[in-house]
Amino acid sequence: MDTNALLTKTAVIGAGGKMGKWFSSYFLNNGFEVTGHDVEKPVLKSIINSDSLIGSILQADYVLLSTPTKK
């Protein structure tokens, strides 16, 4: 059984920045369902945009933080 088939939901926090967009595209192109959340910048139109930080995290198998260090 393919373990990636069971764990396909990824949330990218900070998905509107340069690295957030890169990671979102990477996971999307590798078969993951990607939800993005960013309070300052728009996320890619090809991923699910989440208005709720908690909601995007609770429904994800993986959570990637792509936020500036100062935040």
N, CA, C and O atoms as a Maestro MAE file, in Angstrom:
{
 s_m_m2io_version
 :::
 2.0.0
}

f_m_ct {
 s_m_title
 :::
 protein
 m_atom[284] {
  # First column is atom index #
  i_m_mmod_type
  r_m_x_coord
  r_m_y_coord
  r_m_z_coord
  i_m_residue_number
  s_m_chain_name
  s_m_pdb_residue_name
  s_m_pdb_atom_name
  i_m_atomic_number
  :::
  1 25 0.845 -1.181 0.000 1 A "MET " " N  " 7
  2 3 0.000 0.000 0.000 1 A "MET " " CA " 6
  3 2 0.890 1.245 0.000 1 A "MET " " C  " 6
  4 15 1.884 1.305 0.724 1 A "MET " " O  " 8
  5 25 0.534 2.214 -0.799 2 A "ASP " " N  " 7
  6 3 1.291 3.454 -0.902 2 A "ASP " " CA " 6
  7 2 0.933 4.370 0.267 2 A "ASP " " C  " 6
  8 15 -0.221 4.775 0.403 2 A "ASP " " O  " 8
  9 25 1.907 4.698 1.108 3 A "THR " " N  " 7
  10 3 1.625 5.547 2.267 3 A "THR " " CA " 6
  11 2 1.298 6.973 1.858 3 A "THR " " C  " 6
  12 15 0.567 7.654 2.576 3 A "THR " " O  " 8
  13 25 1.814 7.450 0.729 4 A "ASN " " N  " 7
  14 3 1.485 8.805 0.271 4 A "ASN " " CA " 6
  15 2 0.024 8.933 -0.096 4 A "ASN " " C  " 6
  16 15 -0.532 10.028 -0.016 4 A "ASN " " O  " 8
  17 25 -0.618 7.844 -0.499 5 A "ALA " " N  " 7
  18 3 -2.026 7.890 -0.850 5 A "ALA " " CA " 6
  19 2 -2.884 8.158 0.384 5 A "ALA " " C  " 6
  20 15 -3.982 8.703 0.269 5 A "ALA " " O  " 8
  21 25 -2.393 7.780 1.558 6 A "LEU " " N  " 7
  22 3 -3.149 7.987 2.787 6 A "LEU " " CA " 6
  23 2 -2.931 9.385 3.370 6 A "LEU " " C  " 6
  24 15 -3.808 9.897 4.065 6 A "LEU " " O  " 8
  25 25 -1.802 10.001 3.107 7 A "LEU " " N  " 7
  26 3 -1.451 11.291 3.693 7 A "LEU " " CA " 6
  27 2 -1.272 12.323 2.582 7 A "LEU " " C  " 6
  28 15 -0.145 12.617 2.183 7 A "LEU " " O  " 8
  29 25 -2.364 12.867 2.089 8 A "THR " " N  " 7
  30 3 -2.253 13.735 0.923 8 A "THR " " CA " 6
  31 2 -2.639 15.186 1.179 8 A "THR " " C  " 6
  32 15 -2.474 16.021 0.290 8 A "THR " " O  " 8
  33 25 -3.140 15.508 2.349 9 A "LYS " " N  " 7
  34 3 -3.576 16.880 2.611 9 A "LYS " " CA " 6
  35 2 -2.460 17.675 3.287 9 A "LYS " " C  " 6
  36 15 -1.973 17.301 4.354 9 A "LYS " " O  " 8
  37 25 -2.069 18.766 2.652 10 A "THR " " N  " 7
  38 3 -0.990 19.599 3.168 10 A "THR " " CA " 6
  39 2 -1.480 21.026 3.325 10 A "THR " " C  " 6
  40 15 -2.128 21.560 2.425 10 A "THR " " O  " 8
  41 25 -1.182 21.645 4.446 11 A "ALA " " N  " 7
  42 3 -1.491 23.056 4.676 11 A "ALA " " CA " 6
  43 2 -0.182 23.839 4.667 11 A "ALA " " C  " 6
  44 15 0.774 23.484 5.357 11 A "ALA " " O  " 8
  45 25 -0.155 24.907 3.877 12 A "VAL " " N  " 7
  46 3 1.017 25.770 3.827 12 A "VAL " " CA " 6
  47 2 0.626 27.092 4.481 12 A "VAL " " C  " 6
  48 15 -0.194 27.838 3.946 12 A "VAL " " O  " 8
  49 25 1.211 27.374 5.627 13 A "ILE " " N  " 7
  50 3 0.947 28.609 6.350 13 A "ILE " " CA " 6
  51 2 1.975 29.636 5.884 13 A "ILE " " C  " 6
  52 15 3.182 29.427 6.011 13 A "ILE " " O  " 8
  53 25 1.485 30.740 5.347 14 A "GLY " " N  " 7
  54 3 2.358 31.725 4.718 14 A "GLY " " CA " 6
  55 2 2.463 31.448 3.226 14 A "GLY " " C  " 6
  56 15 3.502 31.695 2.615 14 A "GLY " " O  " 8
  57 25 1.388 30.934 2.643 15 A "ALA " " N  " 7
  58 3 1.385 30.476 1.255 15 A "ALA " " CA " 6
  59 2 1.456 31.602 0.229 15 A "ALA " " C  " 6
  60 15 1.610 31.333 -0.962 15 A "ALA " " O  " 8
  61 25 1.347 32.850 0.661 16 A "GLY " " N  " 7
  62 3 1.380 33.962 -0.284 16 A "GLY " " CA " 6
  63 2 2.766 34.499 -0.580 16 A "GLY " " C  " 6
  64 15 2.942 35.260 -1.532 16 A "GLY " " O  " 8
  65 25 3.747 34.120 0.213 17 A "GLY " " N  " 7
  66 3 5.111 34.601 -0.002 17 A "GLY " " CA " 6
  67 2 5.841 33.779 -1.051 17 A "GLY " " C  " 6
  68 15 5.289 32.828 -1.604 17 A "GLY " " O  " 8
  69 25 7.085 34.152 -1.318 18 A "LYS " " N  " 7
  70 3 7.878 33.453 -2.344 18 A "LYS " " CA " 6
  71 2 8.047 31.968 -2.034 18 A "LYS " " C  " 6
  72 15 7.748 31.115 -2.870 18 A "LYS " " O  " 8
  73 25 8.523 31.667 -0.838 19 A "MET " " N  " 7
  74 3 8.731 30.264 -0.475 19 A "MET " " CA " 6
  75 2 7.400 29.533 -0.310 19 A "MET " " C  " 6
  76 15 7.287 28.362 -0.669 19 A "MET " " O  " 8
  77 25 6.398 30.217 0.231 20 A "GLY " " N  " 7
  78 3 5.084 29.596 0.387 20 A "GLY " " CA " 6
  79 2 4.487 29.194 -0.949 20 A "GLY " " C  " 6
  80 15 3.911 28.113 -1.073 20 A "GLY " " O  " 8
  81 25 4.619 30.054 -1.948 21 A "LYS " " N  " 7
  82 3 4.123 29.726 -3.291 21 A "LYS " " CA " 6
  83 2 4.929 28.577 -3.889 21 A "LYS " " C  " 6
  84 15 4.373 27.698 -4.547 21 A "LYS " " O  " 8
  85 25 6.246 28.588 -3.657 22 A "TRP " " N  " 7
  86 3 7.071 27.510 -4.189 22 A "TRP " " CA " 6
  87 2 6.671 26.168 -3.577 22 A "TRP " " C  " 6
  88 15 6.485 25.185 -4.294 22 A "TRP " " O  " 8
  89 25 6.541 26.131 -2.246 23 A "PHE " " N  " 7
  90 3 6.142 24.889 -1.581 23 A "PHE " " CA " 6
  91 2 4.744 24.456 -1.997 23 A "PHE " " C  " 6
  92 15 4.501 23.265 -2.195 23 A "PHE " " O  " 8
  93 25 3.828 25.396 -2.132 24 A "SER " " N  " 7
  94 3 2.469 25.066 -2.565 24 A "SER " " CA " 6
  95 2 2.492 24.412 -3.939 24 A "SER " " C  " 6
  96 15 1.828 23.398 -4.155 24 A "SER " " O  " 8
  97 25 3.245 24.979 -4.860 25 A "SER " " N  " 7
  98 3 3.362 24.411 -6.205 25 A "SER " " CA " 6
  99 2 4.018 23.036 -6.170 25 A "SER " " C  " 6
  100 15 3.586 22.113 -6.860 25 A "SER " " O  " 8
  101 25 5.065 22.910 -5.359 26 A "TYR " " N  " 7
  102 3 5.769 21.629 -5.253 26 A "TYR " " CA " 6
  103 2 4.827 20.517 -4.796 26 A "TYR " " C  " 6
  104 15 4.748 19.465 -5.431 26 A "TYR " " O  " 8
  105 25 4.117 20.751 -3.694 27 A "PHE " " N  " 7
  106 3 3.211 19.722 -3.184 27 A "PHE " " CA " 6
  107 2 2.063 19.457 -4.149 27 A "PHE " " C  " 6
  108 15 1.671 18.306 -4.340 27 A "PHE " " O  " 8
  109 25 1.521 20.501 -4.757 28 A "LEU " " N  " 7
  110 3 0.436 20.346 -5.719 28 A "LEU " " CA " 6
  111 2 0.890 19.500 -6.909 28 A "LEU " " C  " 6
  112 15 0.160 18.614 -7.355 28 A "LEU " " O  " 8
  113 25 2.079 19.766 -7.417 29 A "ASN " " N  " 7
  114 3 2.606 19.017 -8.564 29 A "ASN " " CA " 6
  115 2 2.991 17.582 -8.222 29 A "ASN " " C  " 6
  116 15 3.210 16.763 -9.115 29 A "ASN " " O  " 8
  117 25 3.073 17.279 -6.934 30 A "ASN " " N  " 7
  118 3 3.399 15.917 -6.504 30 A "ASN " " CA " 6
  119 2 2.192 15.168 -5.953 30 A "ASN " " C  " 6
  120 15 2.348 14.192 -5.220 30 A "ASN " " O  " 8
  121 25 0.998 15.616 -6.300 31 A "GLY " " N  " 7
  122 3 -0.214 14.873 -5.994 31 A "GLY " " CA " 6
  123 2 -0.859 15.136 -4.650 31 A "GLY " " C  " 6
  124 15 -1.762 14.398 -4.256 31 A "GLY " " O  " 8
  125 25 -0.431 16.161 -3.933 32 A "PHE " " N  " 7
  126 3 -1.024 16.488 -2.644 32 A "PHE " " CA " 6
  127 2 -2.184 17.477 -2.822 32 A "PHE " " C  " 6
  128 15 -2.181 18.294 -3.743 32 A "PHE " " O  " 8
  129 25 -3.150 17.391 -1.946 33 A "GLU " " N  " 7
  130 3 -4.192 18.420 -1.871 33 A "GLU " " CA " 6
  131 2 -3.634 19.521 -0.988 33 A "GLU " " C  " 6
  132 15 -3.290 19.275 0.168 33 A "GLU " " O  " 8
  133 25 -3.541 20.736 -1.519 34 A "VAL " " N  " 7
  134 3 -2.875 21.822 -0.806 34 A "VAL " " CA " 6
  135 2 -3.875 22.893 -0.400 34 A "VAL " " C  " 6
  136 15 -4.644 23.392 -1.222 34 A "VAL " " O  " 8
  137 25 -3.850 23.237 0.882 35 A "THR " " N  " 7
  138 3 -4.614 24.357 1.415 35 A "THR " " CA " 6
  139 2 -3.615 25.418 1.838 35 A "THR " " C  " 6
  140 15 -2.647 25.119 2.537 35 A "THR " " O  " 8
  141 25 -3.840 26.644 1.424 36 A "GLY " " N  " 7
  142 3 -2.936 27.725 1.777 36 A "GLY " " CA " 6
  143 2 -3.599 28.766 2.646 36 A "GLY " " C  " 6
  144 15 -4.789 29.046 2.506 36 A "GLY " " O  " 8
  145 25 -2.826 29.331 3.537 37 A "HIS " " N  " 7
  146 3 -3.319 30.398 4.413 37 A "HIS " " CA " 6
  147 2 -2.252 31.476 4.495 37 A "HIS " " C  " 6
  148 15 -1.079 31.187 4.731 37 A "HIS " " O  " 8
  149 25 -2.672 32.728 4.297 38 A "ASP " " N  " 7
  150 3 -1.762 33.862 4.435 38 A "ASP " " CA " 6
  151 2 -2.603 35.085 4.769 38 A "ASP " " C  " 6
  152 15 -3.611 35.346 4.112 38 A "ASP " " O  " 8
  153 25 -2.197 35.830 5.777 39 A "VAL " " N  " 7
  154 3 -2.971 36.998 6.203 39 A "VAL " " CA " 6
  155 2 -2.581 38.264 5.449 39 A "VAL " " C  " 6
  156 15 -3.304 39.259 5.502 39 A "VAL " " O  " 8
  157 25 -1.438 38.243 4.743 40 A "GLU " " N  " 7
  158 3 -0.958 39.457 4.088 40 A "GLU " " CA " 6
  159 2 -1.005 39.420 2.574 40 A "GLU " " C  " 6
  160 15 -1.229 40.453 1.944 40 A "GLU " " O  " 8
  161 25 -0.799 38.255 1.973 41 A "LYS " " N  " 7
  162 3 -0.688 38.156 0.521 41 A "LYS " " CA " 6
  163 2 -1.634 37.092 -0.013 41 A "LYS " " C  " 6
  164 15 -1.956 36.137 0.694 41 A "LYS " " O  " 8
  165 25 -2.085 37.249 -1.269 42 A "PRO " " N  " 7
  166 3 -2.946 36.212 -1.854 42 A "PRO " " CA " 6
  167 2 -2.159 34.937 -2.154 42 A "PRO " " C  " 6
  168 15 -0.974 34.983 -2.485 42 A "PRO " " O  " 8
  169 25 -2.839 33.808 -2.031 43 A "VAL " " N  " 7
  170 3 -2.212 32.519 -2.323 43 A "VAL " " CA " 6
  171 2 -2.469 32.165 -3.785 43 A "VAL " " C  " 6
  172 15 -3.264 32.825 -4.454 43 A "VAL " " O  " 8
  173 25 -1.801 31.126 -4.282 44 A "LEU " " N  " 7
  174 3 -1.999 30.678 -5.656 44 A "LEU " " CA " 6
  175 2 -3.455 30.304 -5.888 44 A "LEU " " C  " 6
  176 15 -4.109 29.750 -5.004 44 A "LEU " " O  " 8
  177 25 -3.959 30.604 -7.072 45 A "LYS " " N  " 7
  178 3 -5.351 30.282 -7.397 45 A "LYS " " CA " 6
  179 2 -5.569 28.781 -7.570 45 A "LYS " " C  " 6
  180 15 -6.706 28.314 -7.505 45 A "LYS " " O  " 8
  181 25 -4.503 28.025 -7.787 46 A "SER " " N  " 7
  182 3 -4.625 26.593 -8.022 46 A "SER " " CA " 6
  183 2 -4.731 25.769 -6.735 46 A "SER " " C  " 6
  184 15 -4.923 24.555 -6.796 46 A "SER " " O  " 8
  185 25 -4.606 26.419 -5.568 47 A "ILE " " N  " 7
  186 3 -4.737 25.703 -4.296 47 A "ILE " " CA " 6
  187 2 -5.975 26.193 -3.557 47 A "ILE " " C  " 6
  188 15 -6.564 27.212 -3.919 47 A "ILE " " O  " 8
  189 25 -6.358 25.471 -2.539 48 A "ILE " " N  " 7
  190 3 -7.510 25.843 -1.717 48 A "ILE " " CA " 6
  191 2 -7.093 26.982 -0.790 48 A "ILE " " C  " 6
  192 15 -6.113 26.862 -0.054 48 A "ILE " " O  " 8
  193 25 -7.830 28.073 -0.827 49 A "ASN " " N  " 7
  194 3 -7.526 29.224 0.031 49 A "ASN " " CA " 6
  195 2 -8.343 29.107 1.310 49 A "ASN " " C  " 6
  196 15 -9.571 29.029 1.264 49 A "ASN " " O  " 8
  197 25 -7.673 29.097 2.428 50 A "SER " " N  " 7
  198 3 -8.345 28.980 3.715 50 A "SER " " CA " 6
  199 2 -8.325 30.321 4.444 50 A "SER " " C  " 6
  200 15 -7.270 30.933 4.613 50 A "SER " " O  " 8
  201 25 -9.498 30.765 4.870 51 A "ASP " " N  " 7
  202 3 -9.582 31.992 5.658 51 A "ASP " " CA " 6
  203 2 -9.288 31.729 7.131 51 A "ASP " " C  " 6
  204 15 -9.047 32.660 7.899 51 A "ASP " " O  " 8
  205 25 -9.308 30.466 7.514 52 A "SER " " N  " 7
  206 3 -9.128 30.096 8.913 52 A "SER " " CA " 6
  207 2 -7.821 29.333 9.107 52 A "SER " " C  " 6
  208 15 -7.621 28.268 8.523 52 A "SER " " O  " 8
  209 25 -6.947 29.881 9.922 53 A "LEU " " N  " 7
  210 3 -5.686 29.215 10.231 53 A "LEU " " CA " 6
  211 2 -5.932 27.876 10.911 53 A "LEU " " C  " 6
  212 15 -5.359 26.861 10.516 53 A "LEU " " O  " 8
  213 25 -6.775 27.872 11.922 54 A "ILE " " N  " 7
  214 3 -7.059 26.643 12.675 54 A "ILE " " CA " 6
  215 2 -7.721 25.601 11.777 54 A "ILE " " C  " 6
  216 15 -7.373 24.421 11.830 54 A "ILE " " O  " 8
  217 25 -8.673 26.035 10.953 55 A "GLY " " N  " 7
  218 3 -9.361 25.105 10.059 55 A "GLY " " CA " 6
  219 2 -8.426 24.436 9.071 55 A "GLY " " C  " 6
  220 15 -8.563 23.245 8.790 55 A "GLY " " O  " 8
  221 25 -7.480 25.192 8.543 56 A "SER " " N  " 7
  222 3 -6.547 24.595 7.583 56 A "SER " " CA " 6
  223 2 -5.610 23.607 8.258 56 A "SER " " C  " 6
  224 15 -5.250 22.594 7.657 56 A "SER " " O  " 8
  225 25 -5.214 23.875 9.481 57 A "ILE " " N  " 7
  226 3 -4.302 22.982 10.203 57 A "ILE " " CA " 6
  227 2 -4.998 21.698 10.635 57 A "ILE " " C  " 6
  228 15 -4.433 20.612 10.508 57 A "ILE " " O  " 8
  229 25 -6.210 21.815 11.142 58 A "LEU " " N  " 7
  230 3 -6.912 20.643 11.663 58 A "LEU " " CA " 6
  231 2 -7.256 19.625 10.587 58 A "LEU " " C  " 6
  232 15 -7.393 18.438 10.886 58 A "LEU " " O  " 8
  233 25 -7.398 20.065 9.345 59 A "GLN " " N  " 7
  234 3 -7.777 19.139 8.276 59 A "GLN " " CA " 6
  235 2 -6.571 18.613 7.498 59 A "GLN " " C  " 6
  236 15 -6.747 17.870 6.532 59 A "GLN " " O  " 8
  237 25 -5.368 18.976 7.891 60 A "ALA " " N  " 7
  238 3 -4.168 18.598 7.138 60 A "ALA " " CA " 6
  239 2 -3.439 17.422 7.772 60 A "ALA " " C  " 6
  240 15 -3.442 17.232 8.988 60 A "ALA " " O  " 8
  241 25 -2.816 16.644 6.897 61 A "ASP " " N  " 7
  242 3 -1.926 15.584 7.360 61 A "ASP " " CA " 6
  243 2 -0.523 16.139 7.606 61 A "ASP " " C  " 6
  244 15 0.195 15.678 8.494 61 A "ASP " " O  " 8
  245 25 -0.146 17.133 6.807 62 A "TYR " " N  " 7
  246 3 1.146 17.818 6.949 62 A "TYR " " CA " 6
  247 2 0.887 19.309 7.056 62 A "TYR " " C  " 6
  248 15 -0.004 19.836 6.389 62 A "TYR " " O  " 8
  249 25 1.658 19.991 7.889 63 A "VAL " " N  " 7
  250 3 1.590 21.447 8.001 63 A "VAL " " CA " 6
  251 2 2.986 21.998 7.795 63 A "VAL " " C  " 6
  252 15 3.933 21.589 8.468 63 A "VAL " " O  " 8
  253 25 3.108 22.928 6.860 64 A "LEU " " N  " 7
  254 3 4.393 23.538 6.576 64 A "LEU " " CA " 6
  255 2 4.308 25.019 6.901 64 A "LEU " " C  " 6
  256 15 3.449 25.723 6.372 64 A "LEU " " O  " 8
  257 25 5.188 25.493 7.763 65 A "LEU " " N  " 7
  258 3 5.240 26.913 8.096 65 A "LEU " " CA " 6
  259 2 6.236 27.596 7.171 65 A "LEU " " C  " 6
  260 15 7.415 27.246 7.132 65 A "LEU " " O  " 8
  261 25 5.745 28.564 6.439 66 A "SER " " N  " 7
  262 3 6.598 29.310 5.518 66 A "SER " " CA " 6
  263 2 6.405 30.795 5.820 66 A "SER " " C  " 6
  264 15 5.905 31.561 4.996 66 A "SER " " O  " 8
  265 25 6.815 31.168 7.016 67 A "THR " " N  " 7
  266 3 6.629 32.537 7.463 67 A "THR " " CA " 6
  267 2 7.983 33.169 7.770 67 A "THR " " C  " 6
  268 15 8.934 32.461 8.100 67 A "THR " " O  " 8
  269 25 8.080 34.487 7.665 68 A "PRO " " N  " 7
  270 3 9.344 35.148 8.013 68 A "PRO " " CA " 6
  271 2 9.712 34.875 9.463 68 A "PRO " " C  " 6
  272 15 8.834 34.718 10.310 68 A "PRO " " O  " 8
  273 25 10.984 34.820 9.744 69 A "THR " " N  " 7
  274 3 11.477 34.535 11.082 69 A "THR " " CA " 6
  275 2 10.955 35.526 12.112 69 A "THR " " C  " 6
  276 15 10.668 35.145 13.246 69 A "THR " " O  " 8
  277 25 10.831 36.773 11.737 70 A "LYS " " N  " 7
  278 3 10.358 37.799 12.669 70 A "LYS " " CA " 6
  279 2 8.905 37.626 13.051 70 A "LYS " " C  " 6
  280 15 8.483 38.179 14.067 70 A "LYS " " O  " 8
  281 25 8.125 36.890 12.293 71 A "LYS " " N  " 7
  282 3 6.716 36.686 12.593 71 A "LYS " " CA " 6
  283 2 6.567 35.596 13.626 71 A "LYS " " C  " 6
  284 15 5.449 35.268 14.021 71 A "LYS " " O  " 8
  :::
 }
 m_bond[283] {
  # First column is bond index #
  i_m_from
  i_m_to
  i_m_order
  :::
  1 1 2 1
  2 2 3 1
  3 3 4 2
  4 3 5 1
  5 5 6 1
  6 6 7 1
  7 7 8 2
  8 7 9 1
  9 9 10 1
  10 10 11 1
  11 11 12 2
  12 11 13 1
  13 13 14 1
  14 14 15 1
  15 15 16 2
  16 15 17 1
  17 17 18 1
  18 18 19 1
  19 19 20 2
  20 19 21 1
  21 21 22 1
  22 22 23 1
  23 23 24 2
  24 23 25 1
  25 25 26 1
  26 26 27 1
  27 27 28 2
  28 27 29 1
  29 29 30 1
  30 30 31 1
  31 31 32 2
  32 31 33 1
  33 33 34 1
  34 34 35 1
  35 35 36 2
  36 35 37 1
  37 37 38 1
  38 38 39 1
  39 39 40 2
  40 39 41 1
  41 41 42 1
  42 42 43 1
  43 43 44 2
  44 43 45 1
  45 45 46 1
  46 46 47 1
  47 47 48 2
  48 47 49 1
  49 49 50 1
  50 50 51 1
  51 51 52 2
  52 51 53 1
  53 53 54 1
  54 54 55 1
  55 55 56 2
  56 55 57 1
  57 57 58 1
  58 58 59 1
  59 59 60 2
  60 59 61 1
  61 61 62 1
  62 62 63 1
  63 63 64 2
  64 63 65 1
  65 65 66 1
  66 66 67 1
  67 67 68 2
  68 67 69 1
  69 69 70 1
  70 70 71 1
  71 71 72 2
  72 71 73 1
  73 73 74 1
  74 74 75 1
  75 75 76 2
  76 75 77 1
  77 77 78 1
  78 78 79 1
  79 79 80 2
  80 79 81 1
  81 81 82 1
  82 82 83 1
  83 83 84 2
  84 83 85 1
  85 85 86 1
  86 86 87 1
  87 87 88 2
  88 87 89 1
  89 89 90 1
  90 90 91 1
  91 91 92 2
  92 91 93 1
  93 93 94 1
  94 94 95 1
  95 95 96 2
  96 95 97 1
  97 97 98 1
  98 98 99 1
  99 99 100 2
  100 99 101 1
  101 101 102 1
  102 102 103 1
  103 103 104 2
  104 103 105 1
  105 105 106 1
  106 106 107 1
  107 107 108 2
  108 107 109 1
  109 109 110 1
  110 110 111 1
  111 111 112 2
  112 111 113 1
  113 113 114 1
  114 114 115 1
  115 115 116 2
  116 115 117 1
  117 117 118 1
  118 118 119 1
  119 119 120 2
  120 119 121 1
  121 121 122 1
  122 122 123 1
  123 123 124 2
  124 123 125 1
  125 125 126 1
  126 126 127 1
  127 127 128 2
  128 127 129 1
  129 129 130 1
  130 130 131 1
  131 131 132 2
  132 131 133 1
  133 133 134 1
  134 134 135 1
  135 135 136 2
  136 135 137 1
  137 137 138 1
  138 138 139 1
  139 139 140 2
  140 139 141 1
  141 141 142 1
  142 142 143 1
  143 143 144 2
  144 143 145 1
  145 145 146 1
  146 146 147 1
  147 147 148 2
  148 147 149 1
  149 149 150 1
  150 150 151 1
  151 151 152 2
  152 151 153 1
  153 153 154 1
  154 154 155 1
  155 155 156 2
  156 155 157 1
  157 157 158 1
  158 158 159 1
  159 159 160 2
  160 159 161 1
  161 161 162 1
  162 162 163 1
  163 163 164 2
  164 163 165 1
  165 165 166 1
  166 166 167 1
  167 167 168 2
  168 167 169 1
  169 169 170 1
  170 170 171 1
  171 171 172 2
  172 171 173 1
  173 173 174 1
  174 174 175 1
  175 175 176 2
  176 175 177 1
  177 177 178 1
  178 178 179 1
  179 179 180 2
  180 179 181 1
  181 181 182 1
  182 182 183 1
  183 183 184 2
  184 183 185 1
  185 185 186 1
  186 186 187 1
  187 187 188 2
  188 187 189 1
  189 189 190 1
  190 190 191 1
  191 191 192 2
  192 191 193 1
  193 193 194 1
  194 194 195 1
  195 195 196 2
  196 195 197 1
  197 197 198 1
  198 198 199 1
  199 199 200 2
  200 199 201 1
  201 201 202 1
  202 202 203 1
  203 203 204 2
  204 203 205 1
  205 205 206 1
  206 206 207 1
  207 207 208 2
  208 207 209 1
  209 209 210 1
  210 210 211 1
  211 211 212 2
  212 211 213 1
  213 213 214 1
  214 214 215 1
  215 215 216 2
  216 215 217 1
  217 217 218 1
  218 218 219 1
  219 219 220 2
  220 219 221 1
  221 221 222 1
  222 222 223 1
  223 223 224 2
  224 223 225 1
  225 225 226 1
  226 226 227 1
  227 227 228 2
  228 227 229 1
  229 229 230 1
  230 230 231 1
  231 231 232 2
  232 231 233 1
  233 233 234 1
  234 234 235 1
  235 235 236 2
  236 235 237 1
  237 237 238 1
  238 238 239 1
  239 239 240 2
  240 239 241 1
  241 241 242 1
  242 242 243 1
  243 243 244 2
  244 243 245 1
  245 245 246 1
  246 246 247 1
  247 247 248 2
  248 247 249 1
  249 249 250 1
  250 250 251 1
  251 251 252 2
  252 251 253 1
  253 253 254 1
  254 254 255 1
  255 255 256 2
  256 255 257 1
  257 257 258 1
  258 258 259 1
  259 259 260 2
  260 259 261 1
  261 261 262 1
  262 262 263 1
  263 263 264 2
  264 263 265 1
  265 265 266 1
  266 266 267 1
  267 267 268 2
  268 267 269 1
  269 269 270 1
  270 270 271 1
  271 271 272 2
  272 271 273 1
  273 273 274 1
  274 274 275 1
  275 275 276 2
  276 275 277 1
  277 277 278 1
  278 278 279 1
  279 279 280 2
  280 279 281 1
  281 281 282 1
  282 282 283 1
  283 283 284 2
  :::
 }
}
